Coordinates of C-alpha atoms in Angstrom, one line a residue:
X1 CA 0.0 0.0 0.0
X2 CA 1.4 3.3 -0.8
X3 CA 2.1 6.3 2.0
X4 CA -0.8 7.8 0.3
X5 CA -3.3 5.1 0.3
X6 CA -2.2 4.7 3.8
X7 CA -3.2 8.4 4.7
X8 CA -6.5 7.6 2.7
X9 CA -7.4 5.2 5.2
X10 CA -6.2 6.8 8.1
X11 CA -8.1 10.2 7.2
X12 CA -11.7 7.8 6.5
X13 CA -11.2 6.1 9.7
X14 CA -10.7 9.3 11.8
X15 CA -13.2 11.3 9.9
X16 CA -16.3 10.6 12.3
X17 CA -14.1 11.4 15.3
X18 CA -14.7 14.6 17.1
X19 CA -12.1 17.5 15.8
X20 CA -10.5 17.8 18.9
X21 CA -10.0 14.2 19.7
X22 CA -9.4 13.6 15.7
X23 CA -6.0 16.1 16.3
X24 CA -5.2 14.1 19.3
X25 CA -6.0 10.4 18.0
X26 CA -3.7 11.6 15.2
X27 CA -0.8 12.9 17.0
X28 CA -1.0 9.2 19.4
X29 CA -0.8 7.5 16.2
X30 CA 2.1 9.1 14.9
X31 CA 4.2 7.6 17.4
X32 CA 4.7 4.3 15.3
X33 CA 3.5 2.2 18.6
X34 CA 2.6 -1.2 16.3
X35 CA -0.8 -2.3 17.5
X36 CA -0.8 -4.8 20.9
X37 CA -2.3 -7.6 19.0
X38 CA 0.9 -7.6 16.8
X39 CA 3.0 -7.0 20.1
X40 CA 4.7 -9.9 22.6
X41 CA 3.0 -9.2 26.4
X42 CA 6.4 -8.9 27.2
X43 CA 7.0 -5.5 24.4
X44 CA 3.5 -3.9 24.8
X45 CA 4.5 -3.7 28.7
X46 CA 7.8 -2.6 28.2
X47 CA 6.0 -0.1 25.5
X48 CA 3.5 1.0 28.6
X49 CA 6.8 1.9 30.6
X50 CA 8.4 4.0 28.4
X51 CA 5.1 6.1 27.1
X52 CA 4.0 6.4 31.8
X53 CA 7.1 6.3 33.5
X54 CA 7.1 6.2 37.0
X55 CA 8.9 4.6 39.9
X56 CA 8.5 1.3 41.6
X57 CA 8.7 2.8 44.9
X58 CA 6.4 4.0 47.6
X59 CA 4.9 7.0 46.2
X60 CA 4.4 8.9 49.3
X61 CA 6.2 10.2 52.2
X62 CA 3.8 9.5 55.2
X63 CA 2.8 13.0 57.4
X64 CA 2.1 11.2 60.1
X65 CA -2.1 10.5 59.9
X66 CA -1.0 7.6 57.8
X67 CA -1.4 9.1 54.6
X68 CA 1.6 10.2 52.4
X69 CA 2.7 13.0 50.8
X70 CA 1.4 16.4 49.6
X71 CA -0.2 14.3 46.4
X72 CA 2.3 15.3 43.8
X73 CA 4.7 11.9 44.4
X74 CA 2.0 9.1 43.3
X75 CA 2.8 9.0 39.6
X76 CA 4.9 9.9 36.9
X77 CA 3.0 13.4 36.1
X78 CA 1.2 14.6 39.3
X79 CA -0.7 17.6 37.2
X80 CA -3.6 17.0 38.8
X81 CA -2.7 17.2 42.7
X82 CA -5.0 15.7 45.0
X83 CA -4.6 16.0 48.9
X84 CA -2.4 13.0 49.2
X85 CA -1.1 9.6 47.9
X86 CA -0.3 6.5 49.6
X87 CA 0.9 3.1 48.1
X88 CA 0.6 0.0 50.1
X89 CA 0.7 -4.1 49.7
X90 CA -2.3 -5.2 51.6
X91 CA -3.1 -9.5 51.8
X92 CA -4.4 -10.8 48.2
X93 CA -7.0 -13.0 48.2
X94 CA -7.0 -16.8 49.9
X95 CA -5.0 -19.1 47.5
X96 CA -6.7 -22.3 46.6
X97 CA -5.2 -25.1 48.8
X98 CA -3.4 -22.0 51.2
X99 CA -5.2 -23.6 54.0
X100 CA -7.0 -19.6 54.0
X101 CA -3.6 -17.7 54.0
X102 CA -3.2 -14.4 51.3
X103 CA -2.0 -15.5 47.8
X104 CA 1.0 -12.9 48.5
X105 CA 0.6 -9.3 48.8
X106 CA -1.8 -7.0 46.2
X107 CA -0.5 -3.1 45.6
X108 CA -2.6 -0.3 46.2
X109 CA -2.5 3.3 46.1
X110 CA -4.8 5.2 47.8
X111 CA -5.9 9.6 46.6
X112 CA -7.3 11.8 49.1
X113 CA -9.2 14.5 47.9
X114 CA -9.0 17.7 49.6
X115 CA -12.3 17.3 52.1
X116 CA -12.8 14.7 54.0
X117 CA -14.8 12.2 55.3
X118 CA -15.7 11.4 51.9
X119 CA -17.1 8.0 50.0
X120 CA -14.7 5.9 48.7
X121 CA -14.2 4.4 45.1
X122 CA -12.0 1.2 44.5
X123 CA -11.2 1.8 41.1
X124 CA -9.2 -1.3 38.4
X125 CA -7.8 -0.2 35.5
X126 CA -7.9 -0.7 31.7
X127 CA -5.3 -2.9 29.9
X128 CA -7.3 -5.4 27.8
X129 CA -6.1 -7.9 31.7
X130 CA -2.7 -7.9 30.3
X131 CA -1.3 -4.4 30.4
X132 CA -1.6 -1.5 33.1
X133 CA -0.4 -0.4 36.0
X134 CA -0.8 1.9 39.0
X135 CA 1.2 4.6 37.0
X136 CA -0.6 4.0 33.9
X137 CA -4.0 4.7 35.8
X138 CA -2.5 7.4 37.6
X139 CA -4.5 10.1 35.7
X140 CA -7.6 8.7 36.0
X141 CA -7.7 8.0 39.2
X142 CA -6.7 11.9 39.9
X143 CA -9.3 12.7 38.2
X144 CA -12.3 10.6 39.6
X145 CA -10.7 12.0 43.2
X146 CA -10.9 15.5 42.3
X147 CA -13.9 15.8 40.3
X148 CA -15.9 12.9 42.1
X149 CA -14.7 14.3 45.7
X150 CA -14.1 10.7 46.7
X151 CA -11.1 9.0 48.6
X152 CA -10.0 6.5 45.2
X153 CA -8.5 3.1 46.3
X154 CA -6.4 2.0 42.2
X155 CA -5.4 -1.7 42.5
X156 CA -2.9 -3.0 40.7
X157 CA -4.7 -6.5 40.2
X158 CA -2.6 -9.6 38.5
X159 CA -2.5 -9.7 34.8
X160 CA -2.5 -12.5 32.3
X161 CA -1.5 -14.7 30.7
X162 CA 0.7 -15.3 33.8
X163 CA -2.3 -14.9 36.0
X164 CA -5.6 -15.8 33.7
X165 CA -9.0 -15.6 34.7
X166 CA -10.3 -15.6 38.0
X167 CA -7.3 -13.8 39.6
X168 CA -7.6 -10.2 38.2
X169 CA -11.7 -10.9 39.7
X170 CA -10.8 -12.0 42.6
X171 CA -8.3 -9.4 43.4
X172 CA -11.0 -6.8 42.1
X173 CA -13.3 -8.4 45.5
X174 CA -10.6 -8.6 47.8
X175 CA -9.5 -5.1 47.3
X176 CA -13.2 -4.1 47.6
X177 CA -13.6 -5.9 51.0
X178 CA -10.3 -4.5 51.9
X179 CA -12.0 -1.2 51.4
X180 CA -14.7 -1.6 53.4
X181 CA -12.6 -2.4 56.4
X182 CA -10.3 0.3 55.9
X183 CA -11.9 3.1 54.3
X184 CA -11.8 5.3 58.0
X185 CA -8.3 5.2 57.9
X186 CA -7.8 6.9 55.3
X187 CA -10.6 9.8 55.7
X188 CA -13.4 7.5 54.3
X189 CA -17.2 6.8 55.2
X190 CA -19.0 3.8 54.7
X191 CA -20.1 4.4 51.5
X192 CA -18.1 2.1 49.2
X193 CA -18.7 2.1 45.2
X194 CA -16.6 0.5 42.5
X195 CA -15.1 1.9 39.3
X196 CA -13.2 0.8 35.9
X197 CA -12.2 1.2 33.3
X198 CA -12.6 -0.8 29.8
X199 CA -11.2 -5.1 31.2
X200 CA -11.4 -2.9 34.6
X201 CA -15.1 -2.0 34.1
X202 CA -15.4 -5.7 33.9
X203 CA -13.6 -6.0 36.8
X204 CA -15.8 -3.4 38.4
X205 CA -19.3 -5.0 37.2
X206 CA -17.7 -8.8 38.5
X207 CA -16.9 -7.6 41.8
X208 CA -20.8 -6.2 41.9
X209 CA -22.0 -9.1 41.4
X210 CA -19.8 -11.5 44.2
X211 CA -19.6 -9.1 47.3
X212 CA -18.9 -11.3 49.8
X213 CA -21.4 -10.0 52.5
X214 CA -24.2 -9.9 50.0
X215 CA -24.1 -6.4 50.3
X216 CA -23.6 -4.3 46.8
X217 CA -21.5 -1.6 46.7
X218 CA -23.0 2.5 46.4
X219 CA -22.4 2.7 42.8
X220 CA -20.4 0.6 39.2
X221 CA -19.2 3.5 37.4
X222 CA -18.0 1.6 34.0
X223 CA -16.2 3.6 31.6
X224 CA -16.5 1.6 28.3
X225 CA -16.4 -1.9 30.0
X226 CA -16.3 -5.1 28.2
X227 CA -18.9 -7.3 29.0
X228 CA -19.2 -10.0 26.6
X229 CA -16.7 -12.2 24.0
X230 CA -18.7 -11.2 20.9
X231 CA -16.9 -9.5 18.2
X232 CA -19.8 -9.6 15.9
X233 CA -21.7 -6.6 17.6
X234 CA -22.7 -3.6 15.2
X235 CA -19.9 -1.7 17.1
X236 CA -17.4 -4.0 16.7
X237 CA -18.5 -4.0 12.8
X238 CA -18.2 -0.6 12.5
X239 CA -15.1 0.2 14.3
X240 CA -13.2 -3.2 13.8
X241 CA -10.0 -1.1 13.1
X242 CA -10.2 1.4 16.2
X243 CA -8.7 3.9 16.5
X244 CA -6.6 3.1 19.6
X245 CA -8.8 -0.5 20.2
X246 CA -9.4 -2.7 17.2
X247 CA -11.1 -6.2 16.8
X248 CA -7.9 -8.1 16.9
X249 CA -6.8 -6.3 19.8
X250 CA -9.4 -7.3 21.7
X251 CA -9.7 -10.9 20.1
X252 CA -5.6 -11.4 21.1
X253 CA -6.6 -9.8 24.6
X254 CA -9.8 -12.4 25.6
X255 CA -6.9 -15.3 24.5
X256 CA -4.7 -14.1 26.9
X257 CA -7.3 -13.6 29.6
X258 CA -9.2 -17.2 29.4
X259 CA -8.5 -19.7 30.3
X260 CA -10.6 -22.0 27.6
X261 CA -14.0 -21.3 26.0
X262 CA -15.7 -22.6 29.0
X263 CA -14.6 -19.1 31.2
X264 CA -16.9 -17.0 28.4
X265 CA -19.5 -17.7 29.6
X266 CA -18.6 -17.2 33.1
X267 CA -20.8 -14.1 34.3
X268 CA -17.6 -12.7 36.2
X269 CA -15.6 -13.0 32.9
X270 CA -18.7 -12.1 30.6
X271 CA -21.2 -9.8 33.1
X272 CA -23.5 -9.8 30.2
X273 CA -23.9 -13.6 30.6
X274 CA -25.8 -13.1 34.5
X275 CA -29.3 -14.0 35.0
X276 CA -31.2 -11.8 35.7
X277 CA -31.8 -12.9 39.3
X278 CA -28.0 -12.1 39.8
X279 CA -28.4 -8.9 37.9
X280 CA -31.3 -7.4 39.9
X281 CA -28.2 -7.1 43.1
X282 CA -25.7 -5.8 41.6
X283 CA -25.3 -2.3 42.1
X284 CA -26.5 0.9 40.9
X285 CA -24.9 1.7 38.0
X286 CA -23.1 4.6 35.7
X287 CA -22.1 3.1 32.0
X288 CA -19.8 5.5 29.9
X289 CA -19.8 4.4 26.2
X290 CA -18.2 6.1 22.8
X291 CA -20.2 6.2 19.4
X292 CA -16.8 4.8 17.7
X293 CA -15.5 1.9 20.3
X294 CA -15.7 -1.5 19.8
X295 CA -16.7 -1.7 22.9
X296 CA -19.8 0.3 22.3
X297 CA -22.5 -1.8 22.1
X298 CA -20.5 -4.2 25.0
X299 CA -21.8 -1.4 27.4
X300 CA -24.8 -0.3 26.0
X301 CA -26.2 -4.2 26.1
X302 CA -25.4 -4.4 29.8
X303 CA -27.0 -0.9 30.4
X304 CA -29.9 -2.2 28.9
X305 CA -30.0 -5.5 31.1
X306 CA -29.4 -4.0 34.6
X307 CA -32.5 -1.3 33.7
X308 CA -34.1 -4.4 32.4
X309 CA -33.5 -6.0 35.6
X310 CA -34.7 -3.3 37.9
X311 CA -31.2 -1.9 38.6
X312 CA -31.3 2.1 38.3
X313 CA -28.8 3.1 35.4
X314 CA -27.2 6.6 33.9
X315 CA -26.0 5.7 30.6
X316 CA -23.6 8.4 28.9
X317 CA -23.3 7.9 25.3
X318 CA -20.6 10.4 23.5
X319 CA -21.0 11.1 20.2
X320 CA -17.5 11.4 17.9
X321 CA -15.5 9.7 20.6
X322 CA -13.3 6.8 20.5
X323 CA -12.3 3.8 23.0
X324 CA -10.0 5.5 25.9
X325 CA -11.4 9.3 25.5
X326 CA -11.7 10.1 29.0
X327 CA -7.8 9.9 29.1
X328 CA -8.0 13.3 26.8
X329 CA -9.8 15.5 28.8
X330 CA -7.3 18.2 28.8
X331 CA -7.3 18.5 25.3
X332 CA -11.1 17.2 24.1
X333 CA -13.8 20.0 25.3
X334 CA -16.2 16.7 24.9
X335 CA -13.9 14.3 26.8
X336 CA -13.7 16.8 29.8
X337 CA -17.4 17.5 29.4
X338 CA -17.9 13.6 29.7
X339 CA -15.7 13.9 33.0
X340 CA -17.8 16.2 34.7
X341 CA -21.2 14.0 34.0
X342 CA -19.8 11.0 34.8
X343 CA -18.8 12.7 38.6
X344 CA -22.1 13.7 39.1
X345 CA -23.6 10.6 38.2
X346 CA -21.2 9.1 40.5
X347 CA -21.6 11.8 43.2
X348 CA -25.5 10.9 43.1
X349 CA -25.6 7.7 43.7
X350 CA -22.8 8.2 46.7
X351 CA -24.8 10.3 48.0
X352 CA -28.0 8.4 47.7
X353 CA -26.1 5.4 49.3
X354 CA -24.9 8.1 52.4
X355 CA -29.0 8.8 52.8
X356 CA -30.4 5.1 53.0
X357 CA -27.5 4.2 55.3
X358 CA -28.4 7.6 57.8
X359 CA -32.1 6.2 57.6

């Protein structure tokens, strides 16, 4: 193909985008990062590294209430300060035939927005359950701190294909009832909720579903979650070559993640896949979708089933936006827009959760 057949295609794919987030999508792809499907696990982390930085070591001084730093030291471009950061290794979840002791430790880091007592959100991170990182989330988490107003518990939950399905779940619910017992010390109430990102939206919908006390957390705020191994949706039609997610991305990402066919139709590796018995607990919930993501019609179809199923749902659908546009809301007037519903959304059903419990 020549360079300007090449362009051809590139200006078509991006021409539905929004204009801001077209510049931007543009500029990412001039980078020359090949896509992850094409990648070893081993290069698209290393990749990851380079493009987020960041240290591997505690990310903030404690100042002596147990909660580090002045909030600049908990990633590799504090821009978006929040009252503090702390990391910590708390006890992973029991480890099949561990006689009930912690499979070994799970890393944490906690944000504390600037008033307090506040609710809490445990929020998992994107990555397709191979790729990401504390640093890597490090924005977003900011971000749902600041704007939400919450304290925001990111865990850095085991990847595959060295840890397949069920550990990234199980980490997701042990960090969640982790939370729960340790939200005070960190200027949190009792109100709990759960949020993720894109395989961490998964994360976040699984972990409504299998609280261990039966109890449901305040709120799921999914940000373009996957919920469902079906790469024939209309979405996935439409926007099988991204940008920044495509079809075979996610097809190489699922293959990584499973451990055979029989996990797809697991409910806590498919959400879609619950009854709607199961469904009718889980937990409020706010879905964030993108007209041009794959993943579209992966969170618009589980939307649709938790209203269906009695659960109360906000459902934000961005025209012109792509997988992953939240992470551009500095330079996309609709990404930052996006931002600020999502929080109140969020905020609501915190709040909402703060009332029943004073009742």
């Amino acid at each position: 193909m020549t360079d300007s057949a090449e362009d051809g295609g590139r200006t078509e794919r991006l021409a539905g985008l929004d204009p801001e987030l077209r510049e931007v999508v543009a500029e990412v792809e001039s980078l020359g990062v090949p896509p992850w499907h094409a990648l070893s696990v081993e290069s698209a982390r290393r990749i990851e590294d380079e493009l987020f930085g960041g240290d591997d070591g505690d990310s903030g001084s404690d100042n002596g209430d147990g909660v580090g730093g002045d909030g600049n030291d908990g990633g590799p471009d504090a821009t978006l300060p929040v009252a503090s950061t702390l990391d910590l290794a708390i006890d992973g979840p029991e480890g099949p035939g561990n006689g009930g002791e912690p499979d070994g430790d799970l890393p944490i880091r906690v944000y504390r927005p600037a008033e307090t007592p506040a609710p809490t959100l445990v929020f998992l991170h994107g990555g397709g359950w191979c790729l990401g990182t504390l640093d890597s989330a490090d924005d977003l988490a900011r971000r749902l701190c600041r704007r939400v107003g919450a304290v925001v518990v990111s865990v850095d939950y085991r990847l595959a294909p060295e840890h397949p399905f069920p550990a990234a779940v199980d980490d997701a619910i042990r960090a969640l009832r982790w939370t729960r017992e340790h939200a005070a010390e960190f200027g949190g109430t009792d109100v709990v909720g759960v949020a993720g990102s894109s395989a961490g939206g998964t994360l976040a919908a699984a972990a409504s579903l299998a609280t261990p006390d039966g109890e449901a957390p305040a709120v799921q705020t999914l940000l373009y979650p996957i919920t469902d191994r079906d790469f024939g949706t209309d979405s996935y039609e439409a926007n099988a070559d991204g940008p920044l997610l495509t079809r075979a991305d996610m097809r190489r990402f699922w293959r990584e993640y499973l451990r055979s066919d029989v996990d797809a139709a697991n409910p806590y590796a498919a959400p879609l896949r619950t009854d709607e018995a199961m469904l009718a607990e889980s937990a409020p919930a706010v879905v964030v979708t993108g007209e041009h993501d794959p993943l579209r019609d992966d969170g618009a179809a589980y939307a649709a089933r938790l209203a269906d199923a009695g659960v109360d749902v906000d459902h934000l659908d961005y025209e012109g936006m792509c997988h992953g546009f939240l992470s551009f809301a500095d330079e996309v007037a609709v990404a930052d827009a996006a931002f600020d519903d999502l929080a109140a959304a969020t905020r609501e059903r915190l709040a909402a959760a703060d009332d029943a419990d004073r009742r």
